[in-house]
Coordinates of C-alpha atoms and ligand atoms in Angstrom, one line a residue:
M167 CA 53.6 18.7 31.0
S168 CA 55.2 19.7 27.7
T169 CA 55.3 22.1 26.4
P170 CA 54.2 23.1 22.7
T171 CA 55.0 25.3 21.1
L172 CA 53.0 27.1 17.9
T173 CA 54.6 26.0 15.5
D174 CA 53.7 22.2 17.3
L175 CA 49.6 23.4 17.1
P176 CA 46.9 21.9 14.8
P177 CA 43.8 23.5 13.8
F178 CA 41.7 24.0 16.2
R179 CA 38.8 21.2 16.8
N180 CA 36.6 20.9 19.6
E181 CA 37.2 18.8 22.5
P182 CA 36.1 15.2 21.8
I183 CA 32.8 15.1 24.5
A184 CA 32.6 11.7 26.7
E185 CA 30.3 9.4 25.9
L186 CA 28.7 7.9 28.7
R187 CA 27.0 5.2 27.5
R188 CA 30.6 3.3 27.6
G189 CA 31.2 2.1 31.1
G190 CA 35.1 2.8 31.0
E191 CA 34.2 6.2 30.4
R192 CA 31.4 6.0 33.8
E193 CA 34.2 4.7 36.0
R194 CA 36.4 7.5 35.2
L195 CA 34.1 10.0 36.2
A196 CA 33.7 8.1 39.4
A197 CA 36.7 8.1 40.3
G198 CA 37.2 11.8 39.9
M199 CA 33.9 12.3 42.4
G200 CA 35.8 10.1 44.5
A201 CA 38.8 12.4 44.8
V202 CA 36.8 15.1 44.8
D203 CA 34.7 14.3 47.7
A204 CA 38.1 13.1 49.5
A205 CA 38.8 16.9 49.6
L206 CA 35.6 18.1 50.3
P207 CA 35.5 21.0 52.0
L208 CA 37.5 23.1 49.5
R209 CA 39.0 26.1 50.7
V210 CA 38.9 28.8 47.8
P211 CA 41.1 31.7 48.6
L212 CA 41.3 35.3 48.0
W213 CA 44.1 35.1 46.0
V214 CA 46.1 38.5 44.7
G215 CA 49.8 37.7 43.2
D216 CA 51.5 35.6 45.8
E217 CA 49.3 36.2 48.6
R218 CA 46.3 34.1 49.2
R219 CA 44.1 34.7 52.3
E220 CA 41.4 32.1 53.6
G221 CA 38.1 32.2 55.1
D222 CA 35.1 31.1 55.9
E223 CA 32.2 33.8 55.0
L224 CA 31.3 32.3 51.7
V225 CA 30.1 28.7 51.6
S226 CA 29.7 26.8 48.6
T227 CA 26.7 23.6 49.0
D228 CA 25.9 21.3 46.9
P229 CA 22.0 21.9 45.6
G230 CA 21.3 18.7 45.6
A231 CA 22.2 17.7 49.4
P232 CA 22.6 21.0 50.9
G233 CA 24.3 19.8 53.7
R234 CA 27.2 19.1 52.1
V235 CA 29.5 22.0 52.1
V236 CA 31.7 22.0 48.4
A237 CA 33.5 25.4 49.3
V238 CA 34.7 27.4 51.5
A239 CA 35.8 31.2 51.2
P240 CA 36.4 34.8 52.5
V241 CA 34.4 37.6 50.8
A242 CA 36.4 40.3 48.8
T243 CA 36.0 43.9 50.6
A244 CA 36.5 46.6 48.4
A245 CA 39.7 46.9 49.5
D246 CA 40.3 43.6 48.3
V247 CA 39.3 44.5 45.5
D248 CA 41.7 47.3 45.0
A249 CA 44.8 45.3 45.6
A250 CA 43.8 42.8 43.5
V251 CA 43.2 45.8 40.4
R252 CA 46.6 47.2 41.4
A253 CA 48.4 43.7 41.5
A254 CA 46.7 43.4 38.0
A255 CA 47.5 47.1 36.5
A256 CA 51.4 46.7 38.0
A257 CA 51.5 43.1 36.0
Y258 CA 50.3 44.3 32.9
P259 CA 53.3 46.2 31.0
R260 CA 55.3 42.5 31.3
W261 CA 52.3 40.6 30.7
C262 CA 51.0 43.0 27.3
A263 CA 54.6 43.1 25.8
R264 CA 54.9 39.8 25.7
P265 CA 54.2 37.9 21.9
A266 CA 50.8 36.8 21.5
R267 CA 52.3 33.5 20.5
E268 CA 53.9 33.7 24.4
R269 CA 50.4 34.0 25.6
A270 CA 49.0 31.6 23.3
E271 CA 51.1 28.8 24.9
V272 CA 50.2 29.5 28.4
L273 CA 46.6 29.2 27.2
V274 CA 47.1 25.9 25.2
R275 CA 49.2 24.9 28.8
A276 CA 46.2 25.5 31.1
A277 CA 43.9 23.5 28.4
A278 CA 46.6 20.4 28.5
W279 CA 46.3 20.8 32.7
M280 CA 42.1 20.8 32.6
R281 CA 41.9 18.0 30.1
E282 CA 44.4 15.8 32.3
R283 CA 42.0 16.5 35.3
R284 CA 39.2 16.0 33.3
A285 CA 37.4 13.6 35.2
E286 CA 38.0 16.1 38.6
L287 CA 36.6 19.1 37.3
A288 CA 33.4 17.7 36.2
A289 CA 32.8 16.0 39.3
L290 CA 33.5 19.2 41.1
A291 CA 30.9 21.0 38.7
V292 CA 28.5 17.9 39.5
R293 CA 28.7 18.7 43.3
E294 CA 29.1 22.8 43.2
C295 CA 26.4 23.5 40.8
A296 CA 24.5 20.6 40.6
K297 CA 25.5 19.8 36.7
P298 CA 24.4 16.5 35.8
W299 CA 27.6 14.6 34.7
D300 CA 27.1 15.1 30.7
Q301 CA 26.6 18.3 31.2
A302 CA 29.6 19.1 33.3
D303 CA 32.0 17.0 31.5
G304 CA 30.8 19.3 28.5
D305 CA 31.3 22.6 31.1
V306 CA 35.2 20.9 30.9
C307 CA 35.4 20.9 27.7
E308 CA 33.8 23.8 26.5
A309 CA 36.8 25.6 29.0
I310 CA 39.0 23.6 27.1
D311 CA 37.7 24.7 23.7
F312 CA 37.6 29.1 24.7
L313 CA 41.7 28.7 26.0
E314 CA 42.5 26.5 22.4
F315 CA 40.2 29.3 20.4
Y316 CA 41.4 32.6 21.6
A317 CA 44.5 31.7 21.9
R318 CA 44.2 31.1 17.9
G319 CA 42.4 34.1 17.7
A320 CA 45.3 35.6 19.5
V321 CA 48.1 35.5 17.2
A322 CA 46.2 35.6 14.1
L323 CA 44.9 39.1 15.3
E324 CA 48.3 40.6 16.4
R325 CA 48.9 40.4 12.6
G326 CA 46.8 43.4 12.6
K327 CA 44.1 44.3 9.6
E328 CA 45.9 44.8 6.1
L329 CA 45.0 49.1 5.1
F330 CA 45.2 50.5 1.4
Q331 CA 48.6 51.9 1.0
V332 CA 50.0 54.6 -1.7
P333 CA 53.6 55.5 -2.3
G334 CA 55.0 57.9 0.0
E335 CA 53.1 56.5 3.1
R336 CA 52.8 53.8 5.1
N337 CA 50.0 52.7 7.0
E338 CA 49.4 50.0 9.7
L339 CA 46.4 48.6 11.3
H340 CA 46.9 46.8 15.0
Y341 CA 45.6 45.9 17.9
A342 CA 46.4 46.6 21.4
P343 CA 45.0 45.2 24.7
R344 CA 43.4 47.7 26.8
G345 CA 44.5 47.0 30.2
V346 CA 42.4 45.5 33.1
V347 CA 39.9 43.3 32.6
G348 CA 37.1 42.5 35.4
V349 CA 35.7 39.6 34.6
I350 CA 32.1 39.0 36.4
S351 CA 30.9 35.1 36.0
P352 CA 27.8 33.1 37.0
W353 CA 27.4 29.8 38.3
N354 CA 25.7 28.0 35.4
F355 CA 28.6 27.2 33.2
P356 CA 31.1 27.7 36.4
L357 CA 33.8 26.8 34.7
A358 CA 33.5 27.2 30.9
I359 CA 32.1 31.2 31.2
P360 CA 35.0 32.6 33.5
M361 CA 37.6 30.7 31.3
G362 CA 35.6 31.7 28.1
M363 CA 36.4 35.7 29.4
V364 CA 39.1 35.1 31.3
A365 CA 41.2 33.9 28.4
A366 CA 39.9 36.2 25.7
G367 CA 41.5 38.7 28.0
L368 CA 44.7 37.4 28.7
A369 CA 44.9 35.7 25.3
T370 CA 45.2 39.9 24.3
G371 CA 47.8 40.9 26.1
N372 CA 45.3 41.8 29.4
T373 CA 45.7 41.0 32.8
V374 CA 42.3 40.1 34.4
V375 CA 40.5 39.9 37.7
L376 CA 38.2 37.1 38.4
K377 CA 34.9 37.5 40.4
P378 CA 33.5 33.8 39.9
A379 CA 29.7 33.4 41.3
E380 CA 29.2 33.4 44.8
Q381 CA 27.8 29.4 44.3
A382 CA 30.7 28.5 42.3
P383 CA 33.8 29.5 44.1
A384 CA 35.3 26.1 44.1
C385 CA 35.2 25.8 40.1
G386 CA 36.4 30.0 40.1
L387 CA 39.8 28.8 42.0
K388 CA 40.0 25.8 39.0
V389 CA 39.9 28.2 36.0
V390 CA 42.7 30.5 37.9
E391 CA 45.0 27.3 39.3
A392 CA 44.8 26.7 35.4
L393 CA 46.5 29.2 34.3
R394 CA 48.9 29.8 36.8
E395 CA 50.0 26.1 36.8
A396 CA 50.6 26.4 32.9
G397 CA 53.0 29.5 33.9
L398 CA 50.6 32.7 33.5
P399 CA 52.9 35.5 35.6
A400 CA 50.6 35.4 38.9
G401 CA 50.4 39.2 38.8
A402 CA 48.4 38.7 35.8
L403 CA 45.0 36.8 37.1
A404 CA 43.6 37.5 40.2
L405 CA 40.5 35.4 41.8
V406 CA 38.1 37.7 44.1
P407 CA 35.5 35.8 45.5
G408 CA 32.7 37.6 46.7
F409 CA 28.7 38.6 46.4
G410 CA 27.4 41.1 43.9
E411 CA 29.1 43.4 46.3
A412 CA 32.5 42.9 45.2
G413 CA 31.4 42.8 41.7
A414 CA 30.1 46.1 41.9
A415 CA 33.4 47.0 43.7
L416 CA 35.3 46.0 39.9
V417 CA 33.0 47.7 37.9
R418 CA 33.6 50.8 39.8
H419 CA 37.0 51.0 39.9
P420 CA 38.7 53.4 38.0
G421 CA 41.7 50.9 37.0
V422 CA 39.3 48.6 35.2
A423 CA 39.3 49.1 31.9
T424 CA 37.2 46.5 30.4
I425 CA 34.0 44.7 31.8
A426 CA 33.2 40.8 30.7
F427 CA 29.9 40.0 32.6
T428 CA 27.4 37.2 32.3
G429 CA 24.5 36.6 34.0
S430 CA 21.4 38.2 34.6
G431 CA 19.5 41.1 32.6
P432 CA 19.2 43.4 35.8
V433 CA 23.2 43.3 37.0
G434 CA 24.0 43.6 33.7
L435 CA 21.7 46.7 33.1
D436 CA 23.4 48.0 36.7
I437 CA 26.9 47.1 35.3
L438 CA 26.5 49.3 32.0
R439 CA 24.8 52.2 33.4
A440 CA 28.0 52.2 36.1
A441 CA 30.4 52.0 33.4
A442 CA 29.4 55.0 31.9
E443 CA 30.6 57.4 34.9
V444 CA 34.2 58.1 34.4
P445 CA 35.5 57.9 37.7
A446 CA 37.4 60.6 39.1
G447 CA 41.1 60.2 38.1
G448 CA 39.6 57.5 35.1
R449 CA 41.5 58.3 32.2
Q450 CA 39.8 55.7 29.7
L451 CA 36.1 54.9 28.9
K452 CA 35.0 51.5 30.4
R453 CA 34.2 49.2 27.9
V454 CA 31.6 46.6 28.7
V455 CA 30.6 43.2 27.1
A456 CA 27.5 41.7 28.9
E457 CA 26.0 38.5 27.7
M458 CA 22.5 38.0 29.8
G459 CA 19.0 36.5 30.1
G460 CA 16.5 35.5 27.7
K461 CA 13.2 34.0 27.2
N462 CA 13.8 31.6 24.2
C463 CA 11.0 30.5 21.5
V464 CA 10.7 27.4 19.7
I465 CA 8.1 27.6 16.8
V466 CA 6.5 24.5 15.6
D467 CA 5.0 24.8 12.1
S468 CA 2.1 22.7 10.9
D469 CA 4.7 20.3 8.8
A470 CA 6.9 19.8 11.3
D471 CA 8.3 16.5 12.0
L472 CA 6.9 15.6 15.7
D473 CA 9.6 12.8 16.1
D474 CA 12.6 15.1 16.3
A475 CA 10.7 18.3 17.5
V476 CA 9.5 16.7 21.0
P477 CA 12.9 15.2 21.9
A478 CA 14.6 18.5 20.9
I479 CA 12.3 20.4 22.9
I480 CA 12.3 18.5 25.8
A481 CA 16.0 18.6 26.0
S482 CA 16.5 22.0 25.4
A483 CA 13.8 23.1 27.9
Y484 CA 15.0 20.8 31.1
R485 CA 18.7 19.7 30.5
Y486 CA 20.1 21.0 33.5
A487 CA 16.8 22.2 35.0
G488 CA 16.2 24.8 32.4
Q489 CA 19.0 26.6 34.0
K490 CA 20.7 27.4 30.6
C491 CA 20.9 31.0 29.4
S492 CA 19.7 29.4 25.9
A493 CA 17.2 27.0 27.3
A494 CA 13.8 26.5 25.7
A495 CA 11.3 28.5 27.5
R496 CA 7.9 29.0 25.5
V497 CA 6.9 26.7 22.4
L498 CA 4.6 28.3 20.3
A499 CA 2.9 25.6 18.4
H500 CA 1.0 26.0 14.9
E501 CA -2.7 25.5 15.4
A502 CA -2.9 22.5 13.6
I503 CA -0.7 20.5 15.5
H504 CA -0.8 22.2 18.6
D505 CA -3.0 19.4 20.6
A506 CA -0.8 16.8 18.7
L507 CA 2.6 18.1 19.7
L508 CA 1.4 19.8 23.6
E509 CA -0.4 15.9 24.5
R510 CA 3.5 14.5 23.6
L511 CA 5.4 17.1 25.4
A512 CA 3.4 16.4 28.7
G513 CA 3.8 12.6 28.2
A514 CA 7.3 12.6 28.0
V515 CA 7.6 15.2 30.8
E516 CA 5.8 12.9 33.1
V517 CA 9.0 10.1 32.5
L518 CA 11.9 12.7 33.2
Q519 CA 14.0 11.3 35.9
V520 CA 14.0 14.3 38.9
G521 CA 17.5 12.8 41.1
P522 CA 21.0 13.8 41.7
A523 CA 23.1 15.2 39.4
D524 CA 25.3 12.4 40.6
E525 CA 23.7 9.8 39.1
F526 CA 23.9 9.0 35.5
G527 CA 20.8 8.8 34.3
T528 CA 19.5 12.1 35.9
D529 CA 17.7 14.3 33.4
V530 CA 16.4 16.8 35.9
P531 CA 19.1 17.7 38.9
A532 CA 17.7 20.3 41.6
V533 CA 18.0 24.0 41.0
I534 CA 21.2 25.8 42.1
E535 CA 19.7 27.0 45.4
Q536 CA 16.7 27.7 47.4
D537 CA 15.8 31.0 46.2
A538 CA 15.5 29.7 42.8
R539 CA 13.7 26.5 44.0
D540 CA 11.1 29.6 45.5
R541 CA 11.1 31.7 42.2
V542 CA 10.0 28.8 39.8
E543 CA 7.2 27.5 42.2
R544 CA 6.0 31.3 42.1
Y545 CA 5.7 31.1 38.7
R546 CA 4.6 27.7 38.4
A547 CA 1.6 28.5 40.8
A548 CA 1.0 31.9 38.7
A549 CA 1.0 28.8 35.7
R550 CA -2.0 27.2 37.8
E551 CA -4.2 29.8 38.3
T552 CA -4.0 31.7 35.8
G553 CA -3.8 28.7 33.1
R554 CA -3.6 24.8 33.1
I555 CA -0.4 22.6 33.8
A556 CA -0.4 20.0 31.6
A557 CA 1.5 18.1 33.2
E558 CA 4.1 17.8 35.8
R559 CA 6.6 15.3 37.3
T560 CA 6.7 14.7 40.9
E561 CA 6.7 11.3 41.5
G562 CA 10.6 10.2 43.1
L563 CA 11.5 14.0 43.9
P564 CA 13.8 13.8 46.7
A565 CA 13.0 15.2 49.8
E566 CA 16.5 16.8 50.4
G567 CA 17.3 19.2 48.1
W568 CA 15.9 22.3 45.9
F569 CA 14.1 20.2 43.2
V570 CA 11.3 21.9 41.2
P571 CA 9.1 19.3 39.0
P572 CA 9.9 19.7 35.6
T573 CA 6.4 21.3 34.5
V574 CA 4.4 22.0 31.5
A575 CA 1.8 25.1 31.7
A576 CA -0.6 25.7 28.9
D577 CA -3.8 28.3 28.0
L578 CA -1.9 31.1 29.8
P579 CA -3.2 35.0 29.1
P580 CA -0.9 36.5 26.5
D581 CA 0.1 39.3 29.2
S582 CA 1.1 36.6 31.9
P583 CA 4.8 37.2 33.3
V584 CA 4.7 33.9 32.8
L585 CA 5.5 34.2 29.5
R586 CA 7.2 37.2 29.3
E587 CA 10.3 36.6 32.2
E588 CA 12.9 34.6 32.5
I589 CA 11.8 31.7 34.6
F590 CA 15.6 30.2 34.8
G591 CA 14.4 26.4 35.5
P592 CA 12.3 23.6 34.1
L593 CA 8.8 25.2 33.4
L594 CA 8.2 25.4 29.6
T595 CA 5.0 26.8 28.4
V596 CA 3.6 26.0 25.1
E597 CA 1.0 28.1 23.0
R598 CA -1.4 28.1 20.2
V599 CA -0.6 30.1 17.1
R600 CA -2.6 30.8 13.7
D601 CA 0.7 30.1 11.5
V602 CA 4.6 31.2 11.5
D603 CA 3.7 34.9 11.2
H604 CA 1.8 34.9 14.1
A605 CA 4.6 33.4 16.2
C606 CA 7.3 35.6 14.9
D607 CA 5.4 38.7 16.1
L608 CA 4.9 36.9 19.5
V609 CA 8.7 36.2 19.2
D610 CA 9.0 39.8 18.4
E611 CA 7.0 41.8 21.1
L612 CA 9.8 40.2 23.3
P613 CA 12.7 42.4 24.7
F614 CA 14.9 39.7 25.2
A615 CA 17.0 37.8 21.9
L616 CA 19.1 35.7 23.0
T617 CA 18.2 32.1 21.4
G618 CA 15.3 31.0 19.4
G619 CA 14.1 27.4 17.5
L620 CA 12.3 26.7 14.5
F621 CA 10.7 23.4 13.6
C622 CA 9.7 22.7 9.8
R623 CA 10.2 21.0 6.8
N624 CA 9.4 24.2 4.2
P625 CA 13.0 26.0 3.2
H626 CA 10.7 29.0 2.8
T627 CA 9.5 29.3 5.9
V628 CA 12.9 28.8 7.7
D629 CA 13.9 31.7 5.6
H630 CA 11.5 33.8 6.1
V631 CA 12.0 33.2 9.9
V632 CA 15.5 33.4 9.7
R633 CA 14.6 37.1 8.2
R634 CA 12.4 37.8 11.0
S635 CA 14.0 36.3 13.5
P636 CA 15.6 39.4 16.1
V637 CA 17.8 36.7 18.2
G638 CA 21.3 35.9 18.2
N639 CA 21.1 32.4 18.0
L640 CA 18.2 30.7 15.7
Y641 CA 18.5 26.5 15.5
V642 CA 16.6 24.9 13.1
N643 CA 15.3 21.8 13.6
R644 CA 17.4 20.9 16.4
E645 CA 17.9 21.1 19.9
I646 CA 18.3 25.1 21.1
T647 CA 20.9 24.7 23.7
G648 CA 24.7 23.2 23.2
A649 CA 26.9 25.5 21.0
M650 CA 29.9 24.7 20.0
V651 CA 32.9 27.1 20.4
G652 CA 33.8 27.7 17.1
R653 CA 30.9 26.2 15.1
Q654 CA 28.3 28.6 16.8
P655 CA 29.7 31.8 18.1
F656 CA 27.1 32.0 20.8
G657 CA 25.7 35.6 22.4
G658 CA 22.1 37.5 21.8
N659 CA 20.6 40.9 21.3
R660 CA 18.6 43.4 22.4
L661 CA 18.1 43.2 26.3
S662 CA 20.3 39.5 26.2
G663 CA 23.4 41.2 25.4
T664 CA 25.7 44.1 23.7
G665 CA 25.2 41.5 20.7
T666 CA 29.0 39.9 21.3
K667 CA 29.5 36.0 20.1
A668 CA 31.6 34.5 22.7
G669 CA 34.0 31.6 20.6
G670 CA 33.6 33.2 17.5
P671 CA 35.5 35.0 15.5
D672 CA 35.2 38.7 16.7
Y673 CA 35.3 38.0 20.8
L674 CA 38.6 39.3 20.8
L675 CA 37.8 42.6 19.6
H676 CA 36.5 43.5 22.6
F677 CA 39.4 42.8 24.6
V678 CA 41.6 45.1 21.9
E679 CA 41.7 48.9 21.1
P680 CA 42.6 49.6 16.8
K681 CA 45.7 51.5 17.0
V682 CA 46.7 53.2 13.1
V683 CA 50.4 54.0 12.7
T684 CA 50.8 56.4 9.6
E685 CA 54.3 57.1 8.5
N686 CA 55.7 59.1 5.9
T687 CA 58.1 57.3 3.9
V688 CA 59.4 59.8 1.3
R689 CA 63.2 60.4 2.3
H690 CA 64.2 63.4 4.0
G691 CA 67.7 62.4 4.1
L692 CA 69.7 61.5 6.3
V693 CA 69.9 62.9 10.5
I694 CA 73.1 62.4 11.7
Ligands
LIG267 N1 23.9 35.1 27.6 C1 24.6 34.3 28.0 O1 25.6 34.0 27.3 C2 24.2 33.7 29.4 C3 25.1 32.5 30.0 C4 24.9 32.1 31.3 C5 24.4 32.6 32.1 N2 23.2 33.8 31.6 C6 22.5 34.4 32.6 O2 22.5 34.2 34.0 C7 21.9 34.8 34.7 C8 21.7 33.3 36.1 O3 23.2 33.7 36.7 P1 23.5 34.2 37.6 O4 22.3 34.3 38.5 O5 24.8 33.8 38.1 O6 23.5 36.0 37.7 P2 23.9 37.1 38.6 O7 23.2 38.3 37.4 O8 22.3 36.8 39.6 O9 25.2 36.8 38.8 C9 26.1 36.8 37.8 C10 27.5 37.7 38.5 O10 26.8 38.7 39.0 C11 27.3 39.1 39.7 N3 26.8 40.0 40.9 C12 25.5 40.5 41.3 N4 24.9 41.6 41.1 C13 26.3 42.5 41.3 C14 26.4 44.0 40.7 N5 25.3 45.1 41.3 N6 27.4 44.7 40.5 C15 28.4 43.6 39.5 N7 28.4 42.2 39.7 C16 27.7 41.8 40.7 C17 27.2 37.9 41.0 O11 27.6 37.9 41.8 C18 27.6 37.3 39.8 O12 29.1 36.8 39.9 C19 20.7 34.1 34.2 O13 19.9 35.2 33.9 C20 21.2 33.6 32.8 O14 20.1 34.3 31.2 C21 23.4 34.3 30.0

């Protein structure tokens, strides 16, 4: 692999997404799947420094064909987590002493490693998390983007900030890493999200312990392999597979300075509470970067172009079976167009293709696991009981796998949990509103504030909704998913997160602390 130096690095640009309409691209991905399938089940180790321990207490399976075992892994105990944090702490002094440009070179080489294996990595996300091909390829691209973006960002951050200077005094502001970062990731972006958090920690000079989602240990392993193959010192990044208990042990470890978490609201709140306790022997306040769930609303005004709105809402609600944190959950439709919009959305849902993630035509794959299917089914039953199912695609559902019919529900009572709780599946609700302000009131009532959408043609309405909207990412006249690194820094407000923006110019600041040095430069004579 060639070793790029910082002077070679071109400005950041997003990794181009594969064009699946081209036969050659589909063949490339299918070959990647052949290679992945031939190697199943993968053995994911607990990997601390140069020590690898295998096990099979944790089993990840294909959500679309649960009989297919994708990976087996050991479950990290509290003692394993302790060993991983100690190893990361031991590696910290040397890694943080490296200039940012050297650390950046490791990240850029890891991006190259992933680029070379793009088809196999996408295929693994298809198998382990039932991501349809376009989504899986997008996941790999986003992981590459995070590496490239944070590599450049850390080099810029190392220059510090200009301060006001007066004669006889020199003031400098620099950013220093904080120590060991515990990264706890979800399964729905099984490569991009852990890679983003890990890369941010490493780029800024911290060392990292990664606890990947229990549903996606094999993708977690690829994150670690990419960086280690790129020359990262073994101690600088450990992999501790396991369930929530392993994450909880990492959060509570006195040696962890920063916790980067992406996942559900209840777990995020538990982490924030636990991190506020300074453990015996702790010498640092823990910092928590938490990206959590949402209940994302799309407002459709009376003048909206429904030809634009319908496909964009369908894609936002059902792509990857609604399992993106940014997915559309509620449509708030102006009463003048409500009936027409609902009819068209219902028609679109009835022709969605539900099927295995590895089929190129699939729109809606299986949800991640049986619990997820049962949860979405409970909300569907509640919607049927207290409101109305306007459309559901039940035809063609495979008999095996955790499939849920994509569904549109309407006429729900305002206090329905279906309208208020994060469902995280292919269930969209449609409500009638008097006007845009009524819609904004409903959005404002929610404790979540992750993404939102607006379809309208009046620029004054756009300005008004922008002012009233609490969400972290508002999309106007387009889909509300698919944030791109560097273009749409991503993250929620209120109970959707601590207000961080992954893939944005401020993200790395969460992984460092500022240090100011003030020197008296008036001559005092020479000390001999
Ligand atoms: N805001 C965002 O950017 C974003 C992005 C992706 C997913 N999400 C959210 O993530 C959720 C789906 O992911 P999930 O099901 O993997 O979430 P989850 O909260 O169940 O699990 C996330 C991670 O936390 C670990 N964990 C569980 N209990 C823990 C505990 N007590 N202490 C420490 N760690 C613990 C899990 O093992 C896993 O690795 C949804 O709510 C979705 O909205 C948010």
